PDB file of C-alpha atoms in Angstrom:
ATOM      1  CA  MET B   8      13.105   0.157 -11.513  1.00  0.00           C
ATOM      2  CA  VAL B   9       9.858  -1.090 -13.026  1.00  0.00           C
ATOM      3  CA  ILE B  10       6.840   1.109 -12.212  1.00  0.00           C
ATOM      4  CA  VAL B  11       3.448  -0.493 -12.911  1.00  0.00           C
ATOM      5  CA  MET B  12       0.402   1.803 -12.896  1.00  0.00           C
ATOM      6  CA  PRO B  13      -2.786  -0.259 -13.242  1.00  0.00           C
ATOM      7  CA  GLY B  14      -6.275   1.195 -13.491  1.00  0.00           C
ATOM      8  CA  SER B  15      -9.310   0.215 -11.424  1.00  0.00           C
ATOM      9  CA  SER B  16     -12.863   1.253 -10.877  1.00  0.00           C
ATOM     10  CA  SER B  17     -13.174  -0.024  -7.338  1.00  0.00           C
ATOM     11  CA  TRP B  18     -10.883   1.929  -4.956  1.00  0.00           C
ATOM     12  CA  TRP B  19      -8.647  -1.088  -4.863  1.00  0.00           C
ATOM     13  CA  ILE B  20     -11.046  -3.113  -2.736  1.00  0.00           C
ATOM     14  CA  ASP B  21     -13.230  -6.131  -3.410  1.00  0.00           C
ATOM     15  CA  GLY B  22     -16.238  -3.839  -3.694  1.00  0.00           C
ATOM     16  CA  HIS B  23     -19.807  -4.129  -4.979  1.00  0.00           C
ATOM     17  CA  ASN B  24     -18.680  -3.611  -8.607  1.00  0.00           C
ATOM     18  CA  GLU B  25     -15.344  -5.500  -8.966  1.00  0.00           C
ATOM     19  CA  ALA B  26     -12.840  -7.496  -6.990  1.00  0.00           C
ATOM     20  CA  ALA B  27      -9.903  -5.029  -7.480  1.00  0.00           C
ATOM     21  CA  ARG B  28      -8.042  -6.064  -4.281  1.00  0.00           C
ATOM     22  CA  SER B  29      -7.970  -9.753  -5.256  1.00  0.00           C
ATOM     23  CA  ALA B  30      -7.001  -8.854  -8.802  1.00  0.00           C
ATOM     24  CA  PHE B  31      -4.115  -6.709  -7.611  1.00  0.00           C
ATOM     25  CA  LEU B  32      -2.664  -9.229  -5.137  1.00  0.00           C
ATOM     26  CA  GLU B  33      -3.511 -12.519  -6.837  1.00  0.00           C
ATOM     27  CA  GLU B  34      -3.278 -11.677 -10.557  1.00  0.00           C
ATOM     28  CA  LEU B  35      -1.400  -8.474 -11.160  1.00  0.00           C
ATOM     29  CA  LEU B  36       1.639  -9.065  -8.864  1.00  0.00           C
ATOM     30  CA  PRO B  37       2.274 -12.585 -10.197  1.00  0.00           C
ATOM     31  CA  HIS B  38       1.816 -11.362 -13.749  1.00  0.00           C
ATOM     32  CA  VAL B  39       4.353  -8.542 -13.383  1.00  0.00           C
ATOM     33  CA  GLU B  40       6.908 -10.832 -11.761  1.00  0.00           C
ATOM     34  CA  ALA B  41       6.443 -13.455 -14.452  1.00  0.00           C
ATOM     35  CA  THR B  42       6.674 -10.929 -17.319  1.00  0.00           C
ATOM     36  CA  TRP B  43       9.521  -8.617 -16.327  1.00  0.00           C
ATOM     37  CA  GLN B  44      12.901  -9.495 -14.882  1.00  0.00           C
ATOM     38  CA  VAL B  45      12.282  -8.259 -11.379  1.00  0.00           C
ATOM     39  CA  VAL B  46      13.180  -9.863  -8.060  1.00  0.00           C
ATOM     40  CA  PRO B  47       9.953 -11.403  -6.643  1.00  0.00           C
ATOM     41  CA  ARG B  48      10.784 -10.725  -3.007  1.00  0.00           C
ATOM     42  CA  ARG B  49       9.588  -8.206  -0.435  1.00  0.00           C
ATOM     43  CA  GLU B  50      12.918  -6.280  -0.286  1.00  0.00           C
ATOM     44  CA  TRP B  51      12.528  -5.262  -3.955  1.00  0.00           C
ATOM     45  CA  ARG B  52       8.829  -4.390  -3.902  1.00  0.00           C
ATOM     46  CA  ALA B  53       6.962  -1.196  -2.877  1.00  0.00           C
ATOM     47  CA  VAL B  54       3.414   0.145  -3.289  1.00  0.00           C
ATOM     48  CA  ALA B  55       2.185   3.671  -3.636  1.00  0.00           C
ATOM     49  CA  GLY B  56      -0.864   5.663  -4.750  1.00  0.00           C
ATOM     50  CA  LEU B  57      -2.668   8.979  -4.564  1.00  0.00           C
ATOM     51  CA  SER B  58      -6.153   9.841  -3.341  1.00  0.00           C
ATOM     52  CA  ALA B  59      -8.231   6.671  -3.840  1.00  0.00           C
ATOM     53  CA  GLY B  60      -4.995   4.942  -4.904  1.00  0.00           C
ATOM     54  CA  GLY B  61      -3.478   6.085  -1.595  1.00  0.00           C
ATOM     55  CA  TYR B  62      -6.431   4.459   0.164  1.00  0.00           C
ATOM     56  CA  GLY B  63      -5.565   1.233  -1.677  1.00  0.00           C
ATOM     57  CA  ALA B  64      -1.802   1.445  -1.183  1.00  0.00           C
ATOM     58  CA  LEU B  65      -2.181   2.027   2.588  1.00  0.00           C
ATOM     59  CA  ASN B  66      -4.604  -0.856   2.886  1.00  0.00           C
ATOM     60  CA  PHE B  67      -2.231  -3.208   0.938  1.00  0.00           C
ATOM     61  CA  ALA B  68       0.774  -2.237   3.057  1.00  0.00           C
ATOM     62  CA  LEU B  69      -0.974  -2.816   6.347  1.00  0.00           C
ATOM     63  CA  GLU B  70      -2.873  -5.893   5.330  1.00  0.00           C
ATOM     64  CA  ARG B  71       0.081  -7.606   3.630  1.00  0.00           C
ATOM     65  CA  PRO B  72       3.292  -6.158   5.130  1.00  0.00           C
ATOM     66  CA  GLU B  73       5.108  -9.368   4.154  1.00  0.00           C
ATOM     67  CA  LEU B  74       4.843  -8.265   0.470  1.00  0.00           C
ATOM     68  CA  PHE B  75       6.090  -4.678   0.600  1.00  0.00           C
ATOM     69  CA  ALA B  76       9.387  -3.133   1.824  1.00  0.00           C
ATOM     70  CA  ALA B  77       8.050   0.456   1.568  1.00  0.00           C
ATOM     71  CA  ALA B  78       4.924   2.426   0.776  1.00  0.00           C
ATOM     72  CA  ALA B  79       3.744   5.925  -0.009  1.00  0.00           C
ATOM     73  CA  ALA B  80       0.243   7.444   0.113  1.00  0.00           C
ATOM     74  CA  LEU B  81      -0.239  10.900  -1.345  1.00  0.00           C
ATOM     75  CA  SER B  82      -3.404  12.655  -0.087  1.00  0.00           C
ATOM     76  CA  PRO B  83      -4.793   9.257   0.781  1.00  0.00           C
ATOM     77  CA  ALA B  84      -8.575   9.032   0.849  1.00  0.00           C
ATOM     78  CA  SER B  85      -8.311   6.859   3.926  1.00  0.00           C
ATOM     79  CA  TYR B  86     -10.951   8.724   5.827  1.00  0.00           C
ATOM     80  CA  HIS B  87     -11.753   7.690   9.376  1.00  0.00           C
ATOM     81  CA  PRO B  88     -14.342   6.882  10.504  1.00  0.00           C
ATOM     82  CA  LEU B  89     -16.232   7.735   7.282  1.00  0.00           C
ATOM     83  CA  PRO B  90     -15.559   9.771   4.120  1.00  0.00           C
ATOM     84  CA  PRO B  91     -16.750  13.430   3.923  1.00  0.00           C
ATOM     85  CA  ARG B  92     -20.238  13.979   2.610  1.00  0.00           C
ATOM     86  CA  HIS B  93     -18.863  15.402  -0.657  1.00  0.00           C
ATOM     87  CA  SER B  94     -16.345  12.579  -1.194  1.00  0.00           C
ATOM     88  CA  ALA B  95     -16.731  10.556  -4.404  1.00  0.00           C
ATOM     89  CA  ALA B  96     -16.579   7.417  -2.233  1.00  0.00           C
ATOM     90  CA  ARG B  97     -20.164   7.982  -1.123  1.00  0.00           C
ATOM     91  CA  ARG B  98     -21.347   7.858  -4.811  1.00  0.00           C
ATOM     92  CA  HIS B  99     -18.908   5.280  -6.141  1.00  0.00           C
ATOM     93  CA  PRO B 100     -20.272   1.913  -7.322  1.00  0.00           C
ATOM     94  CA  ALA B 101     -17.658   0.134  -5.179  1.00  0.00           C
ATOM     95  CA  PHE B 102     -19.433   1.264  -1.989  1.00  0.00           C
ATOM     96  CA  LEU B 103     -23.064   1.288  -3.171  1.00  0.00           C
ATOM     97  CA  ASP B 104     -25.290  -1.584  -2.086  1.00  0.00           C
ATOM     98  CA  ALA B 105     -28.077  -3.074  -4.164  1.00  0.00           C
ATOM     99  CA  ALA B 106     -30.364  -0.296  -3.123  1.00  0.00           C
ATOM    100  CA  GLY B 107     -27.822   2.353  -4.254  1.00  0.00           C
ATOM    101  CA  ARG B 108     -26.962   3.409  -0.726  1.00  0.00           C
ATOM    102  CA  PHE B 109     -23.448   4.035   0.572  1.00  0.00           C
ATOM    103  CA  ASP B 110     -22.350   0.898   2.414  1.00  0.00           C
ATOM    104  CA  THR B 111     -20.965   2.221   5.742  1.00  0.00           C
ATOM    105  CA  GLU B 112     -20.094  -1.211   7.020  1.00  0.00           C
ATOM    106  CA  LEU B 113     -18.148  -2.056   3.861  1.00  0.00           C
ATOM    107  CA  TRP B 114     -16.132   1.191   4.083  1.00  0.00           C
ATOM    108  CA  GLN B 115     -15.153   0.454   7.695  1.00  0.00           C
ATOM    109  CA  ARG B 116     -14.388  -3.174   6.950  1.00  0.00           C
ATOM    110  CA  ARG B 117     -12.083  -2.192   4.012  1.00  0.00           C
ATOM    111  CA  ASN B 118     -10.426   0.906   5.434  1.00  0.00           C
ATOM    112  CA  TYR B 119      -6.927   0.812   6.950  1.00  0.00           C
ATOM    113  CA  THR B 120      -8.268   0.867  10.518  1.00  0.00           C
ATOM    114  CA  ALA B 121      -9.528  -2.699  10.057  1.00  0.00           C
ATOM    115  CA  HIS B 122      -5.928  -3.860   9.306  1.00  0.00           C
ATOM    116  CA  LEU B 123      -4.218  -1.918  12.103  1.00  0.00           C
ATOM    117  CA  PRO B 124      -4.594  -4.381  15.020  1.00  0.00           C
ATOM    118  CA  ALA B 125      -3.044  -7.302  13.166  1.00  0.00           C
ATOM    119  CA  TYR B 126      -0.380  -5.100  11.550  1.00  0.00           C
ATOM    120  CA  LEU B 127       0.759  -3.753  14.926  1.00  0.00           C
ATOM    121  CA  GLU B 128       1.290  -7.270  16.190  1.00  0.00           C
ATOM    122  CA  ARG B 129       3.462  -8.405  13.264  1.00  0.00           C
ATOM    123  CA  ASP B 130       7.184  -8.307  12.946  1.00  0.00           C
ATOM    124  CA  GLU B 131       7.287  -6.771   9.422  1.00  0.00           C
ATOM    125  CA  VAL B 132       7.254  -2.982   9.439  1.00  0.00           C
ATOM    126  CA  VAL B 133       6.450  -1.125   6.182  1.00  0.00           C
ATOM    127  CA  PRO B 134       8.154   2.291   6.092  1.00  0.00           C
ATOM    128  CA  LEU B 135       5.485   4.801   5.015  1.00  0.00           C
ATOM    129  CA  TYR B 136       5.591   8.250   3.456  1.00  0.00           C
ATOM    130  CA  LEU B 137       2.440  10.367   3.777  1.00  0.00           C
ATOM    131  CA  SER B 138       1.697  13.723   2.204  1.00  0.00           C
ATOM    132  CA  ALA B 139      -1.265  16.070   1.637  1.00  0.00           C
ATOM    133  CA  GLY B 140      -2.080  19.623   0.780  1.00  0.00           C
ATOM    134  CA  HIS B 141      -2.845  22.159   3.596  1.00  0.00           C
ATOM    135  CA  ARG B 142      -6.026  23.263   1.779  1.00  0.00           C
ATOM    136  CA  ASP B 143      -7.243  19.815   0.793  1.00  0.00           C
ATOM    137  CA  ALA B 144     -11.023  19.893   0.181  1.00  0.00           C
ATOM    138  CA  TYR B 145     -11.416  16.522   1.857  1.00  0.00           C
ATOM    139  CA  ASN B 146      -9.159  17.334   4.829  1.00  0.00           C
ATOM    140  CA  ALA B 147      -6.728  14.636   3.720  1.00  0.00           C
ATOM    141  CA  ALA B 148      -3.936  16.142   5.845  1.00  0.00           C
ATOM    142  CA  HIS B 149      -5.943  15.530   8.998  1.00  0.00           C
ATOM    143  CA  HIS B 150      -6.763  11.932   7.989  1.00  0.00           C
ATOM    144  CA  ALA B 151      -3.171  11.283   6.974  1.00  0.00           C
ATOM    145  CA  TRP B 152      -2.093  12.664  10.361  1.00  0.00           C
ATOM    146  CA  LEU B 153      -4.380  10.081  12.060  1.00  0.00           C
ATOM    147  CA  VAL B 154      -2.576   7.346  10.157  1.00  0.00           C
ATOM    148  CA  ARG B 155       0.801   8.724  11.267  1.00  0.00           C
ATOM    149  CA  GLN B 156      -0.351   8.927  14.902  1.00  0.00           C
ATOM    150  CA  ALA B 157      -1.549   5.391  14.813  1.00  0.00           C
ATOM    151  CA  LEU B 158       1.751   4.090  13.420  1.00  0.00           C
ATOM    152  CA  ALA B 159       4.329   6.335  15.104  1.00  0.00           C
ATOM    153  CA  PRO B 160       4.525   4.367  18.413  1.00  0.00           C
ATOM    154  CA  HIS B 161       5.030   1.147  16.468  1.00  0.00           C
ATOM    155  CA  GLN B 162       7.575   2.466  13.899  1.00  0.00           C
ATOM    156  CA  PRO B 163       8.731   5.910  15.093  1.00  0.00           C
ATOM    157  CA  ASP B 164      11.459   6.265  12.465  1.00  0.00           C
ATOM    158  CA  ARG B 165       9.584   4.549   9.707  1.00  0.00           C
ATOM    159  CA  VAL B 166       6.628   6.864   9.116  1.00  0.00           C
ATOM    160  CA  VAL B 167       6.977  10.431   7.878  1.00  0.00           C
ATOM    161  CA  MET B 168       4.442  13.042   6.808  1.00  0.00           C
ATOM    162  CA  GLU B 169       4.814  16.115   4.582  1.00  0.00           C
ATOM    163  CA  VAL B 170       2.233  18.914   4.333  1.00  0.00           C
ATOM    164  CA  LEU B 171       2.506  20.999   1.169  1.00  0.00           C
ATOM    165  CA  ASN B 172       0.886  24.177   0.015  1.00  0.00           C
ATOM    166  CA  GLY B 173      -2.189  23.387  -2.003  1.00  0.00           C
ATOM    167  CA  GLY B 174      -5.331  21.274  -2.204  1.00  0.00           C
ATOM    168  CA  HIS B 175      -6.384  17.895  -3.497  1.00  0.00           C
ATOM    169  CA  THR B 176      -4.637  18.499  -6.853  1.00  0.00           C
ATOM    170  CA  TRP B 177      -1.934  17.340  -9.189  1.00  0.00           C
ATOM    171  CA  ARG B 178       0.244  20.301  -8.143  1.00  0.00           C
ATOM    172  CA  VAL B 179       0.544  18.807  -4.661  1.00  0.00           C
ATOM    173  CA  TRP B 180       1.054  15.281  -5.885  1.00  0.00           C
ATOM    174  CA  ARG B 181       3.748  16.281  -8.419  1.00  0.00           C
ATOM    175  CA  ALA B 182       5.521  18.275  -5.641  1.00  0.00           C
ATOM    176  CA  SER B 183       5.492  15.368  -3.212  1.00  0.00           C
ATOM    177  CA  LEU B 184       6.390  12.552  -5.718  1.00  0.00           C
ATOM    178  CA  PRO B 185      10.161  13.100  -5.584  1.00  0.00           C
ATOM    179  CA  SER B 186      10.138  12.854  -1.781  1.00  0.00           C
ATOM    180  CA  ALA B 187       7.949   9.742  -1.920  1.00  0.00           C
ATOM    181  CA  LEU B 188      10.246   7.990  -4.378  1.00  0.00           C
ATOM    182  CA  ALA B 189      13.371   8.999  -2.423  1.00  0.00           C
ATOM    183  CA  TRP B 190      11.808   7.683   0.793  1.00  0.00           C
ATOM    184  CA  MET B 191      10.862   4.349  -0.661  1.00  0.00           C
ATOM    185  CA  ASN B 192      14.261   3.979  -2.317  1.00  0.00           C
ATOM    186  CA  ARG B 193      15.902   4.123   1.120  1.00  0.00           C
ATOM    187  CA  PHE B 194      14.372   0.783   2.017  1.00  0.00           C
ATOM    188  CA  LEU B 195      14.402  -1.025  -1.312  1.00  0.00           C
ATOM    189  CA  GLN B 196      17.193  -3.198  -2.573  1.00  0.00           C
ATOM    190  CA  GLY B 197      18.942  -2.163  -5.774  1.00  0.00           C
ATOM    191  CA  PRO B 198      19.326  -4.011  -9.060  1.00  0.00           C
ATOM    192  CA  VAL B 199      20.944  -7.458  -8.817  1.00  0.00           C
ATOM    193  CA  ALA B 200      22.229  -9.759 -11.556  1.00  0.00           C
ATOM    194  CA  LEU B 201      19.997 -12.757 -12.226  1.00  0.00           C
ATOM    195  CA  GLU B 202      22.964 -15.083 -11.878  1.00  0.00           C
ATOM    196  CA  ARG B 203      23.700 -13.745  -8.432  1.00  0.00           C
ATOM    197  CA  LEU B 204      20.100 -14.158  -7.380  1.00  0.00           C
ATOM    198  CA  ILE B 205      20.163 -17.780  -8.471  1.00  0.00           C
ATOM    199  CA  GLU B 206      23.375 -18.404  -6.527  1.00  0.00           C
ATOM    200  CA  GLU B 207      21.970 -16.742  -3.385  1.00  0.00           C
ATOM    201  CA  THR B 208      18.863 -18.839  -3.597  1.00  0.00           C
ATOM    202  CA  ALA B 209      20.998 -22.031  -3.824  1.00  0.00           C
ATOM    203  CA  VAL B 210      23.112 -20.977  -0.809  1.00  0.00           C
ATOM    204  CA  GLN B 211      20.044 -20.241   1.268  1.00  0.00           C
ATOM    205  CA  ALA B 212      18.544 -23.655   0.582  1.00  0.00           C
ATOM    206  CA  PRO B 213      18.463 -25.876   3.693  1.00  0.00           C
ATOM    207  CA  ALA B 214      21.371 -28.285   3.940  1.00  0.00           C
ATOM    208  CA  ALA B 215      20.567 -31.907   3.121  1.00  0.00           C
ATOM    209  CA  HIS B 216      20.350 -34.354   6.054  1.00  0.00           C
ATOM    210  CA  GLY B 217      21.067 -37.969   5.348  1.00  0.00           C
ATOM    211  CA  ASP B 218      19.155 -39.083   2.303  1.00  0.00           C
ATOM    212  CA  GLU B 219      16.812 -36.037   2.324  1.00  0.00           C
ATOM    213  CA  ALA B 220      16.783 -33.962  -0.867  1.00  0.00           C
ATOM    214  CA  VAL B 221      17.840 -30.316  -0.699  1.00  0.00           C
ATOM    215  CA  ARG B 222      14.843 -28.129  -1.294  1.00  0.00           C
ATOM    216  CA  PRO B 223      14.735 -24.369  -1.897  1.00  0.00           C
ATOM    217  CA  SER B 224      13.606 -22.110   0.895  1.00  0.00           C
ATOM    218  CA  ASP B 225      10.085 -20.780   0.542  1.00  0.00           C
ATOM    219  CA  GLU B 226       9.739 -17.167  -0.631  1.00  0.00           C
ATOM    220  CA  THR B 227       6.765 -14.976  -0.149  1.00  0.00           C
ATOM    221  CA  GLY B 228       5.419 -13.024  -3.108  1.00  0.00           C
TER     222      GLY B 228
END
């Protein structure tokens, strides 16, 4: 398994300070798949994050379910309808407009709730692991539960939530990480020889008709 942990200063959105979402989807993913010997297909790809990274991971999974076979969000800062008054989101450059005010409309346009309607109408389901501490200062357990409630009717056996003792801290995230990795591993394909992958791609190519050339099937990602 290759685990890539990039850094960002924009909550993984195209915010007021940087286009982190576009960089992640359009630059980072292609770079990883061109640099390491990984399978560039949905069944071999997952996304996860904690706190603001959980906000980003959940958004990516719901916005682009054709890219990810599993996801995990630990204490996700996916607050609905708005972040708490003491949340760093309200002071972060990603969400501050030119006047230095928190951009409420941008938050709601970028939060997972904006992606839910389209996600619930798609065929792809992204199995999701959620966790949070029972004493989280930002009430992340409550907001994670809202995510679970929104997804459970659509994917009843593909969304789980774990509440651990603790707050919005590394102690909780370290405790939930093994469960998150085990959950995602249930839905990801294992290692495959490059030679086999090439053979499978050739077999899946549409059969030639008449004088038409055989062309490989299109792959997303």
